Amino acid sequence: MGLVITEEQQLLKDSAKDYLKENASIALMRKLRDENDENRFSPAVWNAMAEMGWAGLIIPEAYGGMGFEYVGMGQVLEETGRSLTSSPLLSSALISATLLNLAGDQSQKEKYLAAIASGKIISLASEEGSHHNPKKVQLTAKKKGDGFILSGSKNYVLDGQVADHFIVSARTAGHSDSPKGISLFIVSADSAGISKTSATLMDSRVCAHLSFDNVAVSTDHLLGELDKGYKPLQKTLDIAAIGVSAELLGIIQESFDRTISYLKERRQFDKIIGSFQALQHRAADMYCEIEICKSLVIKALQGIDEDSFMLPALASMAKSKCCKIAQLVTNEGVQMFGGIGMTDDEDIGLYLKRARVAMELYGNYNYHLDRFATLNGY
Amino acid sequence: MSALESFKKEVGEFLDQNCPESMRQPMKSEDDAYWGGRNGSFKNDDQKSWFEAMAAKGWTTPEWPAEYGGGGLSKDEARILKKEMAKRNCRTPLLSFGIWMLGPALLKFGSEEQKHQYLPDIINGKIRWCQGYSEPNAGSDLASLATSATTVGDNYIVNGQKVWTSYADQSDMIFALTRTSGEGKKQQGISFLLVDMAAEGVSTRPIKLISGKSPFCETFFDNVKVPKANLVGAEGGGWSVAKYLLTHEREMIGETTDPSAMIPLNVSAKKDIGMNADGKLADPVMRKEVAEWEIDGAGFLFTIARLKDEMKAGQPIGAKSSFLKYYGTELNKKKYELHLTNKGLDSLGWDGEQYEEGKLARMFCRTKGNSIEGGTSEVQLNIISKRILELPSE
């Protein structure tokens, strides 16, 4: 496979771009924010996305999806990065669908994958602290009678405030930092004992902190094998990191394009500021780094579709590089816009803010750099 | 069996029969390479027989047309040859600026006569060429070059000085940019001339670099007579030829700094620094630096592959060659900085067997030129700004 997208993927990307521009632009994001909408995404837009098949892009046709590949999903995620569109595409259609497909049994797949494809929201509840650390699981699931009792808490659950179900990582054996003894459960969001607190982050999107107070689930809610949930979870988190990298790539390119346009129109000292070499060289350097990001992202997306043994390294390379360059490009964007870049009226700052949240999701720069070194034996 | 499959088989058999074992080892230094030329000599019989076998098939230049003595291979066939050679670690039989630079220019801009006169001797290594572009006062601003070529009858009389001419002291001919007119835009009065290094009035002087080596020379022209038949392209049309060649050169430099050709940095870092008890590189700062470099290196490799795929899909590389040149050379410089830090004082030995005659320290010094030769990093950034980002000139 060449490192270019196919015609079909290009069509998907173009139609995503057109749809998002018309229906889910930054104006919508500002409106939801300024009206203090509790979910910060438009259910109408999400339903339309589901109808277009995006919610089921990577779900096999047998379970009501489109059976497309991850490279295609990556193109749509990249476009949502450009348009700053908030939706459960990442949380439910990419991450939870991936995990269900990896770990679910036949009847779980039939039930929950079809639900996701139709636009229902399932969120992964795996983080317990402020830094990505999927092995650190203190929420417990204790065997009781025919089922399990879940106790503990999860933080920063994407779209957790509106999710219909949660996939929860729980400790069923081993010590609290061990990859062994982690099990996955799919739990209805309205189960007795779950309480939610919403948290609005810098990007104006909302996520939820969840508390599980003796939540009873039956055995058929166990996803995959008991004590062996870490493997599918880790693979899903690699794919999540790649998905976020694709979104970051969209953020990076759009902030860069906007910055270049601004350099071509803003005048100071009787000159277009883009004619100053001090700015030109910084812009050209960013162009080069973005070329590297593009290659790492497409390579990683293809790695998912090819089920590459390199997937963990590809994920960590893509995420760490995209984090670093998102930081560079959004910082330079605000700096080159100058005073206007500091105002809420100008969009460039919104990219900076979304970038910071996306950079932190599923492992930040340091996490993935460290992991890359570890994977390479140093 | 398809035609390509049987070609592959044929190539494999040819290489197995004709490439001696000693020509399947990586070159230890530039001394192991064969450069051809009137004064060229083979280091040993293996090198000679390997070169002669390849030259006889025209495979020193696999894709050049057979009518000039080239291999006449299609792109696919050339790719197979390259792969089969790589599989066996076969050395490049002939290193040559004629192959890399002058040949492509002659194929594009030369007259039929010139092609027949010069290409065969490049292919069979008889003539060694060097490049005369830069001058003391025309470096990054190459178009301001002043070496003059004045018409006298059927000849040009050339006067002036070139600098950074690689291996001029060992070359037979030079392709040089000269000024045939001072009128109009400075790019318009430049002509591309082929000059015999043995002609009266040509002299060279090696330049000693910070690496202690002298791969470059200064070349002086003092009333050198050059037949008008040695003009490539139109008089005053030399800038187009030069630009074409520079783009070619940049792509090549970008590719020769291909990080896959180097020892993985982490392998040497592990050896030089050692590991701590939990299996991590003992120096945490270097661990970060090495990981960052390796990710950029892999990303650069993927990008070369991606741009090639895009070219196949019909998107020309254009000014992106400036990106490859800039990024590839900066990565290479960074890599040697990391090697120095990894090895500490052991990296700095300048001579003696213990330090392989200062191989690493000298290579380190040499890499500083990567981002200067073939257009500085700053010039590449200018090109990207103007041609890709379309930012205005001041």
Coordinates of N, CA, C and O in Angstrom, one line a residue, chain A residues 2-4 256 260 263-264 271-272 274-277 280-281 283-285 287-289 291-292 294-296 298-299 314 317 320-321 324 365 369-370 372-374 376-378, chain B residues 266 270 275 279-281 287-288 290-292 294-296 298-300 302-303 305-307 309-310 313 320 323 326-327 378 381-382 384-386 388-394:
Chain A
G2 N 0.6 2.1 -0.9 CA 1.4 3.4 -0.9 C 1.0 4.3 0.2 O -0.1 4.1 0.8
L3 N 1.8 5.3 0.5 CA 1.5 6.2 1.6 C 0.6 7.4 1.1 O 0.9 8.5 1.4
V4 N -0.4 7.0 0.3 CA -1.4 8.0 -0.1 C -2.8 7.4 0.1 O -2.9 6.2 0.2
F256 N -2.2 26.4 10.8 CA -1.1 26.8 10.0 C -1.6 27.6 8.8 O -1.1 28.7 8.5
I260 N -0.8 31.4 7.9 CA -0.1 31.8 6.6 C -1.0 32.9 5.9 O -0.5 33.9 5.4
L263 N -0.5 36.1 7.6 CA 0.8 36.7 7.2 C 0.8 37.4 5.9 O 1.5 38.3 5.6
K264 N -0.2 37.0 5.0 CA -0.3 37.6 3.7 C -1.2 38.8 3.7 O -1.3 39.5 2.6
K271 N 4.5 47.3 5.3 CA 4.8 46.0 4.5 C 3.9 44.9 5.0 O 3.4 44.9 6.1
I272 N 3.6 44.0 4.1 CA 3.0 42.7 4.4 C 3.9 42.0 5.4 O 5.1 41.8 5.0
G274 N 4.2 39.0 6.2 CA 4.7 37.8 5.6 C 5.9 37.9 4.7 O 6.6 37.0 4.3
S275 N 6.3 39.2 4.5 CA 7.5 39.4 3.7 C 8.8 39.4 4.6 O 9.9 39.5 4.1
F276 N 8.6 39.4 5.9 CA 9.7 39.5 6.8 C 10.3 38.1 6.9 O 9.6 37.1 7.3
Q277 N 11.6 38.0 6.7 CA 12.3 36.7 6.8 C 12.2 36.1 8.2 O 12.2 34.9 8.3
Q280 N 9.1 34.3 7.8 CA 9.1 33.3 6.8 C 9.8 32.0 7.2 O 9.4 30.9 6.9
H281 N 11.0 32.2 7.8 CA 11.7 31.0 8.1 C 11.0 30.1 9.2 O 11.1 28.9 9.1
A283 N 7.8 30.0 9.5 CA 6.7 29.4 8.8 C 7.2 28.2 7.9 O 6.6 27.1 7.9
A284 N 8.3 28.4 7.3 CA 8.8 27.3 6.4 C 9.2 26.1 7.3 O 9.0 24.9 6.9
D285 N 9.8 26.4 8.4 CA 10.2 25.3 9.3 C 8.9 24.5 9.8 O 8.9 23.3 9.8
Y287 N 6.2 24.2 8.1 CA 5.8 23.5 6.9 C 6.5 22.1 6.9 O 5.8 21.1 6.7
C288 N 7.8 22.1 7.2 CA 8.5 20.9 7.1 C 8.1 19.9 8.2 O 7.9 18.7 7.9
E289 N 7.9 20.4 9.4 CA 7.5 19.5 10.5 C 6.1 19.0 10.2 O 5.8 17.8 10.6
E291 N 4.9 18.2 7.3 CA 5.1 17.1 6.4 C 5.4 15.8 7.1 O 4.9 14.7 6.7
I292 N 6.3 15.9 8.1 CA 6.6 14.7 8.9 C 5.4 14.2 9.6 O 5.1 13.0 9.7
K294 N 2.2 14.4 8.8 CA 1.3 13.8 7.8 C 1.8 12.3 7.6 O 0.9 11.4 7.5
S295 N 3.1 12.1 7.4 CA 3.6 10.8 7.1 C 3.4 9.9 8.3 O 3.0 8.7 8.1
L296 N 3.7 10.4 9.5 CA 3.5 9.5 10.7 C 2.1 9.1 10.9 O 1.8 8.0 11.3
I298 N -0.5 8.9 8.5 CA -1.0 8.0 7.5 C -0.4 6.6 7.7 O -1.1 5.6 7.6
K299 N 0.9 6.6 8.1 CA 1.6 5.3 8.4 C 0.9 4.6 9.5 O 0.7 3.4 9.5
L314 N 4.1 2.8 16.2 CA 3.6 3.7 15.2 C 2.7 4.7 15.9 O 2.6 5.9 15.6
M317 N 4.8 7.1 18.0 CA 5.5 8.1 17.1 C 4.5 9.2 16.6 O 4.8 10.4 16.7
S320 N 3.3 11.4 19.7 CA 4.3 12.3 20.3 C 4.6 13.4 19.3 O 4.7 14.6 19.7
K321 N 4.8 13.1 18.0 CA 5.2 14.1 17.1 C 4.1 15.1 16.9 O 4.3 16.3 16.8
K324 N 3.9 17.5 19.7 CA 5.0 18.5 19.7 C 4.7 19.6 18.7 O 4.9 20.8 18.9
Y365 N 2.8 14.1 25.1 CA 4.2 14.0 24.5 C 5.1 13.1 25.3 O 5.7 12.2 24.8
L369 N 6.8 9.5 24.2 CA 8.2 9.5 23.9 C 8.8 8.4 24.8 O 9.6 7.6 24.3
D370 N 8.4 8.4 26.1 CA 8.9 7.4 27.0 C 8.6 6.0 26.5 O 9.4 5.1 26.5
F372 N 7.8 5.0 23.4 CA 8.6 4.7 22.2 C 10.0 4.2 22.6 O 10.4 3.1 22.0
A373 N 10.6 4.8 23.5 CA 12.0 4.4 23.9 C 11.9 3.0 24.5 O 12.7 2.1 24.2
T374 N 10.9 2.8 25.4 CA 10.8 1.5 26.0 C 10.5 0.4 25.0 O 11.1 -0.7 25.0
N376 N 11.5 0.3 22.0 CA 12.7 0.1 21.3 C 13.8 -0.5 22.1 O 15.0 -0.5 21.7
G377 N 13.5 -0.9 23.4 CA 14.5 -1.5 24.2 C 15.5 -0.6 24.9 O 16.6 -1.0 25.2
Y378 N 15.1 0.7 25.0 CA 16.0 1.6 25.8 C 15.2 2.5 26.7 O 15.7 3.5 27.2
Chain B
N266 N 20.0 4.3 18.6 CA 19.8 3.7 19.9 C 20.8 2.5 20.1 O 21.2 2.2 21.2
K270 N 23.1 2.6 23.3 CA 23.1 1.6 24.4 C 24.5 1.1 24.7 O 24.9 0.9 25.8
M275 N 23.0 0.7 30.1 CA 21.6 0.7 30.6 C 21.6 0.6 32.1 O 22.5 0.1 32.8
G279 N 16.3 -1.3 32.7 CA 16.3 -1.5 31.3 C 16.2 -0.3 30.5 O 15.8 -0.3 29.3
K280 N 16.5 0.9 31.1 CA 16.5 2.1 30.3 C 17.9 2.6 30.1 O 18.8 2.4 30.9
L281 N 18.0 3.4 29.1 CA 19.3 4.1 28.8 C 19.7 4.8 30.1 O 18.9 5.5 30.7
R287 N 18.3 9.7 26.6 CA 17.2 8.8 26.2 C 16.1 9.6 25.5 O 15.6 9.2 24.5
K288 N 15.9 10.8 26.0 CA 14.9 11.7 25.4 C 15.4 12.1 24.0 O 14.6 12.1 23.0
V290 N 17.6 10.8 22.1 CA 17.7 9.7 21.1 C 16.3 9.4 20.6 O 16.1 9.2 19.3
A291 N 15.3 9.3 21.5 CA 13.9 8.9 21.1 C 13.4 10.0 20.1 O 12.8 9.7 19.1
E292 N 13.6 11.3 20.4 CA 13.2 12.3 19.6 C 13.8 12.2 18.2 O 13.1 12.4 17.2
E294 N 15.0 9.6 16.7 CA 14.6 8.4 16.0 C 13.2 8.6 15.5 O 12.9 8.1 14.4
I295 N 12.3 9.3 16.2 CA 11.0 9.5 15.7 C 11.1 10.5 14.4 O 10.4 10.2 13.4
D296 N 11.9 11.5 14.6 CA 12.0 12.4 13.4 C 12.6 11.6 12.2 O 12.3 11.9 11.1
A298 N 12.5 8.4 11.5 CA 11.5 7.5 10.9 C 10.5 8.3 10.1 O 10.1 8.0 9.0
G299 N 10.0 9.4 10.7 CA 9.1 10.3 10.0 C 9.6 10.8 8.7 O 8.9 10.9 7.7
F300 N 10.9 11.1 8.7 CA 11.6 11.6 7.5 C 11.6 10.5 6.4 O 11.3 10.7 5.2
F302 N 9.5 7.9 6.2 CA 8.1 7.7 5.7 C 7.8 8.8 4.7 O 7.0 8.6 3.8
T303 N 8.3 10.0 5.0 CA 8.0 11.2 4.1 C 8.6 11.0 2.8 O 8.0 11.3 1.7
A305 N 9.2 8.2 1.3 CA 8.3 7.2 0.7 C 7.0 7.8 0.2 O 6.5 7.5 -0.9
R306 N 6.4 8.7 1.1 CA 5.1 9.3 0.7 C 5.3 10.2 -0.5 O 4.5 10.1 -1.4
L307 N 6.3 11.0 -0.5 CA 6.5 11.9 -1.6 C 6.7 11.1 -2.9 O 6.3 11.5 -4.0
D309 N 5.5 8.2 -3.5 CA 4.1 7.7 -3.9 C 3.3 8.8 -4.5 O 2.5 8.5 -5.4
E310 N 3.4 10.0 -4.0 CA 2.7 11.1 -4.5 C 3.1 11.4 -6.0 O 2.4 11.8 -6.8
A313 N 1.7 9.1 -8.3 CA 0.3 9.5 -8.5 C 0.1 10.8 -9.3 O -1.0 11.3 -9.4
K320 N 9.4 20.9 -3.1 CA 9.5 20.0 -1.9 C 10.9 19.4 -1.7 O 11.3 18.9 -0.7
F323 N 12.6 21.0 1.0 CA 12.2 20.5 2.3 C 13.1 19.2 2.6 O 13.6 19.1 3.7
Y326 N 16.7 20.4 3.4 CA 16.8 21.0 4.7 C 16.6 20.0 5.8 O 17.5 19.9 6.7
Y327 N 15.6 19.2 5.8 CA 15.3 18.4 6.9 C 16.3 17.2 7.0 O 16.8 16.9 8.1
E378 N 19.1 28.1 5.1 CA 18.4 29.3 5.0 C 17.9 29.6 3.6 O 16.7 30.0 3.4
L381 N 14.8 27.4 3.2 CA 13.7 28.0 3.9 C 13.1 29.1 3.0 O 11.9 29.3 3.0
N382 N 14.0 29.9 2.4 CA 13.5 30.9 1.5 C 12.7 30.4 0.4 O 11.6 30.9 0.0
I384 N 11.1 27.5 0.3 CA 9.8 27.0 0.8 C 8.8 28.1 1.0 O 7.7 28.1 0.6
S385 N 9.3 29.2 1.6 CA 8.5 30.4 1.9 C 7.9 30.9 0.6 O 6.7 31.2 0.5
K386 N 8.7 31.0 -0.4 CA 8.3 31.7 -1.6 C 7.5 30.8 -2.5 O 6.4 31.2 -3.0
I388 N 6.4 27.5 -2.0 CA 5.3 26.6 -1.5 C 4.3 27.4 -0.7 O 3.1 27.3 -1.0
L389 N 4.8 28.2 0.2 CA 3.8 29.0 1.0 C 3.4 30.3 0.3 O 2.4 30.9 0.8
E390 N 4.1 30.6 -0.7 CA 3.8 31.8 -1.5 C 3.7 33.1 -0.7 O 2.8 33.9 -0.8
L391 N 4.7 33.2 0.2 CA 4.8 34.4 1.0 C 5.5 35.5 0.2 O 6.4 35.1 -0.7
P392 N 5.1 36.7 0.3 CA 5.6 37.8 -0.6 C 7.1 38.1 -0.3 O 7.6 37.9 0.8
S393 N 7.8 38.7 -1.3 CA 9.1 39.2 -1.1 C 9.1 40.5 -0.5 O 8.1 41.3 -0.7
E394 N 10.1 40.9 0.3 CA 10.1 42.2 0.9 C 10.3 43.3 -0.1 O 11.0 43.1 -1.0

